[in-house]
Amino acid sequence: VKPRTDYSAIAARYDGDRAMYTVGADPEVVAHGGTLVDVGCGTGTWLAAQRVPRAIGIDPSAAMLRHVVGLAVVGRAEALPLATASASWVESRYCFHHFDDERAFFREAHRVLADGGVLRLVNVMPLEDPDFTLYDFFPEARAVDERRWRRSDELVAWMKAEGFVDVTYSVASTTTRVAVDDYVAILRSRTISQLALIDDDAFARGVGRLAEMEGTITDSATVWTFRARR
Ligand SMILES: C[S@@+](CC[C@H](N)C(=O)[O-])C[C@H]1O[C@@H](n2cnc3c(N)ncnc32)[C@H](O)[C@@H]1O
């Protein structure tokens, strides 16, 4: 069983802490048309930015969904509350490490997508990312992630096994200079699941390490985008 993050305790602070990461409409998603489904949509910021006529956000946390603008349904990735062949694009962002069973999610995504539909997963892959900044300050978070994260080749194999074709992924890195004080302020509210799941002493030690830095630090975010077709 994976360590569980309590998003009902995080929901009210979540958007404020993510404000430094801008999201806009993705022309490809908008052009694809049909029904867009965001699994693990959280507060729905990405979904709202797509401005498509038919969008559904799904998340098990009612507290996160309360912030969604548009149609939001309580549900889990492993048992999607959607009819067979009813979706044209299934998106899941920064989520699958929370799923109890990723393979059940792929099976469900394959079921709810109509032929020609797209499954796209966007996430960090900390165990495969040598520049994952957070571990520099909070090394205990790595053990938590070892219990939660899959490897990219495993995810690809499972998508194929559930019937998806044209399964690929791409990797893109961005680095931002962040004022240490701003970074500490965001981390202090522990809305990042790694920080919600380590114990208070490990968290305090990490904040202490960060506080010793002066001025700005480089926050590097490497994001994997997995894509598959039904
Ligand atoms: C880091 S947040 C990401 C939210 C949003 N996608 C974003 O990019 O801001 C992870 C989300 O996964 C949701 N989640 C946890 N377990 C889930 C499951 N089994 N199925 C679907 N979503 C789940 C949580 O409730 C939370 O909203």
XYZ file of C-alpha atoms and ligand atoms in Angstrom:
257
model
C 0.000 0.000 0.000
C 1.330 3.428 -0.932
C 1.637 6.245 1.606
C -1.551 8.359 1.324
C -1.551 12.144 1.088
C -4.507 13.880 2.767
C -5.616 16.352 0.091
C -8.632 17.474 2.146
C -6.117 19.092 4.507
C -4.212 20.666 1.605
C -7.014 21.847 -0.714
C -7.418 25.383 0.646
C -3.693 26.183 0.192
C -3.008 24.197 -2.981
C -3.606 26.849 -5.660
C -1.657 29.547 -3.836
C 1.384 27.273 -3.656
C 1.158 26.360 -7.357
C 0.767 29.988 -8.499
C 4.411 30.094 -9.715
C 3.635 27.384 -12.286
C 1.557 28.946 -15.053
C -0.777 26.824 -17.139
C -2.388 27.815 -20.404
C -4.561 26.220 -23.045
C -2.860 23.423 -24.978
C -3.754 23.944 -28.676
C -3.552 20.216 -29.331
C -6.049 19.363 -26.605
C -8.400 22.115 -27.731
C -8.168 21.036 -31.405
C -8.787 17.370 -30.569
C -12.404 18.156 -29.638
C -14.901 15.803 -27.989
C -14.995 15.193 -24.249
C -11.879 15.985 -22.238
C -11.460 14.128 -18.927
C -8.875 15.111 -16.302
C -8.278 12.266 -13.845
C -6.957 13.509 -10.496
C -7.821 17.053 -11.602
C -7.379 18.428 -8.069
C -8.517 22.057 -8.008
C -9.017 21.977 -11.789
C -6.656 24.781 -12.785
C -5.334 23.024 -15.895
C -8.788 21.875 -16.972
C -10.262 25.385 -16.678
C -7.425 26.782 -18.802
C -8.293 24.477 -21.734
C -11.636 26.233 -22.349
C -13.133 23.275 -24.227
C -16.922 22.836 -24.529
C -17.027 19.434 -22.781
C -14.703 18.832 -19.838
C -15.020 16.613 -16.757
C -12.748 16.706 -13.746
C -12.488 13.582 -11.593
C -10.828 13.380 -8.186
C -11.457 11.420 -4.963
C -11.064 14.564 -2.836
C -14.288 16.555 -2.565
C -12.303 19.332 -0.891
C -10.040 19.697 -3.964
C -13.041 19.510 -6.317
C -14.777 22.375 -4.493
C -12.346 24.733 -6.301
C -13.090 23.377 -9.773
C -14.854 25.675 -12.217
C -17.026 23.384 -14.345
C -18.142 19.769 -14.120
C -16.460 17.871 -11.275
C -17.176 14.299 -10.210
C -15.888 12.436 -7.167
C -14.181 9.270 -8.339
C -10.972 7.279 -8.477
C -8.673 6.543 -11.388
C -9.036 2.806 -10.780
C -12.836 2.876 -11.331
C -13.748 5.859 -13.494
C -17.356 7.025 -13.088
C -17.782 7.306 -16.873
C -19.524 5.340 -19.598
C -17.549 3.147 -21.992
C -16.236 4.994 -25.100
C -17.517 8.339 -23.782
C -14.245 10.331 -23.762
C -11.911 11.532 -26.480
C -8.943 12.677 -24.339
C -7.944 11.436 -20.886
C -5.366 13.593 -19.132
C -3.747 12.923 -15.764
C -1.289 15.396 -14.304
C 1.045 14.945 -11.326
C -1.113 12.128 -10.047
C -0.311 8.523 -10.808
C 2.034 8.152 -7.822
C -1.136 8.489 -5.722
C -3.053 5.760 -7.528
C -3.335 2.428 -5.707
C -3.146 0.604 -9.002
C -1.799 2.321 -12.126
C -2.548 -0.658 -14.277
C -6.246 -0.540 -13.316
C -6.209 3.120 -14.330
C -4.816 2.260 -17.775
C -7.513 -0.408 -18.160
C -10.184 2.127 -17.207
C -8.761 4.842 -19.486
C -8.838 2.344 -22.360
C -12.459 1.500 -21.564
C -13.741 5.104 -21.367
C -11.852 6.352 -24.439
C -13.472 6.061 -27.843
C -11.362 4.715 -30.733
C -8.692 7.238 -31.702
C -8.782 8.780 -28.222
C -5.637 9.979 -26.465
C -4.302 9.147 -23.013
C -1.721 11.609 -21.748
C 0.102 11.535 -18.408
C 2.230 14.409 -17.216
C 4.374 14.004 -14.138
C 7.764 14.400 -12.547
C 9.721 11.146 -12.269
C 11.911 11.846 -9.241
C 13.544 8.408 -9.133
C 14.748 8.864 -12.725
C 15.643 12.545 -12.398
C 19.194 13.223 -11.179
C 18.318 16.920 -10.691
C 15.268 16.502 -8.461
C 15.944 19.529 -6.231
C 13.757 18.528 -3.313
C 15.915 15.520 -2.348
C 18.928 17.827 -1.855
C 17.170 19.313 1.153
C 14.769 16.542 2.178
C 16.654 13.281 1.524
C 14.034 11.279 3.514
C 11.506 12.029 0.763
C 13.308 9.603 -1.537
C 12.311 6.567 0.553
C 8.690 7.741 0.466
C 8.853 8.079 -3.317
C 10.441 4.641 -3.740
C 7.159 3.248 -2.383
C 4.985 5.363 -4.689
C 6.638 5.952 -8.043
C 6.867 3.570 -10.975
C 9.615 3.627 -13.602
C 8.871 4.978 -17.063
C 9.530 1.646 -18.811
C 7.074 -0.082 -16.456
C 4.343 2.468 -17.211
C 4.905 2.116 -20.952
C 4.717 -1.687 -20.741
C 1.462 -1.533 -18.765
C -0.171 0.891 -21.216
C 0.715 -1.450 -24.077
C -0.515 -4.473 -22.136
C -3.898 -2.764 -21.630
C -4.242 -2.286 -25.389
C -2.877 1.210 -26.043
C -0.861 1.801 -29.223
C 1.714 4.433 -30.231
C 2.932 4.652 -26.624
C 5.727 7.221 -26.325
C 7.130 9.695 -23.856
C 9.116 12.896 -23.966
C 11.117 14.658 -21.283
C 11.417 18.426 -20.860
C 13.280 20.452 -18.262
C 12.743 23.949 -17.008
C 14.725 25.766 -14.386
C 13.552 28.763 -12.422
C 15.486 30.997 -10.078
C 13.471 31.360 -6.906
C 14.159 33.562 -3.903
C 15.018 31.242 -1.010
C 12.516 33.045 1.240
C 9.692 32.522 -1.274
C 10.659 28.893 -1.757
C 10.699 28.250 1.994
C 7.326 29.993 2.389
C 5.764 27.668 -0.194
C 7.398 24.521 1.190
C 6.340 25.393 4.745
C 2.700 24.755 3.956
C 3.639 21.202 2.906
C 1.209 20.944 -0.006
C 3.833 18.958 -1.964
C 3.080 15.340 -1.120
C 6.734 14.450 -0.427
C 6.714 17.041 2.355
C 3.303 15.997 3.645
C 4.562 12.410 3.993
C 7.950 12.802 5.704
C 7.979 13.238 9.485
C 8.125 16.640 11.176
C 11.780 16.313 12.212
C 12.921 15.443 8.684
C 10.890 18.364 7.402
C 12.395 20.778 9.949
C 15.952 19.616 9.075
C 15.260 20.271 5.389
C 13.925 23.749 6.039
C 17.059 24.391 8.126
C 19.281 23.327 5.192
C 17.351 25.612 2.871
C 17.502 28.555 5.264
C 21.319 28.341 5.179
C 21.254 29.131 1.457
C 21.306 32.821 0.631
C 19.598 34.807 -2.107
C 18.111 32.605 -4.797
C 18.219 28.922 -5.627
C 17.592 27.064 -8.868
C 14.418 25.005 -8.841
C 14.716 22.519 -11.672
C 11.611 20.703 -12.814
C 11.894 17.883 -15.303
C 8.564 16.695 -16.570
C 7.764 13.447 -18.376
C 4.841 13.409 -20.814
C 3.542 9.931 -21.671
C 1.188 9.658 -24.579
C -0.790 6.749 -25.949
C -3.609 6.178 -28.407
C -6.687 4.015 -28.032
C -0.511 16.675 -6.838
S -2.284 16.696 -6.980
C -2.474 17.098 -8.730
C -3.720 17.860 -9.028
C -3.827 18.450 -10.438
N -3.818 17.412 -11.455
C -2.717 19.420 -10.693
O -1.937 19.222 -11.643
O -2.624 20.437 -9.979
C -2.708 14.964 -6.923
C -4.203 14.699 -6.996
O -4.403 13.278 -7.157
C -5.625 12.962 -6.514
N -5.722 11.506 -6.304
C -5.268 10.769 -5.262
N -5.595 9.472 -5.411
C -6.275 9.370 -6.586
C -6.898 8.290 -7.286
N -6.842 7.040 -6.810
N -7.539 8.568 -8.437
C -7.571 9.833 -8.925
N -6.989 10.892 -8.317
C -6.358 10.668 -7.159
C -5.566 13.795 -5.245
O -6.831 13.924 -4.603
C -4.992 15.110 -5.767
O -6.022 16.026 -6.117
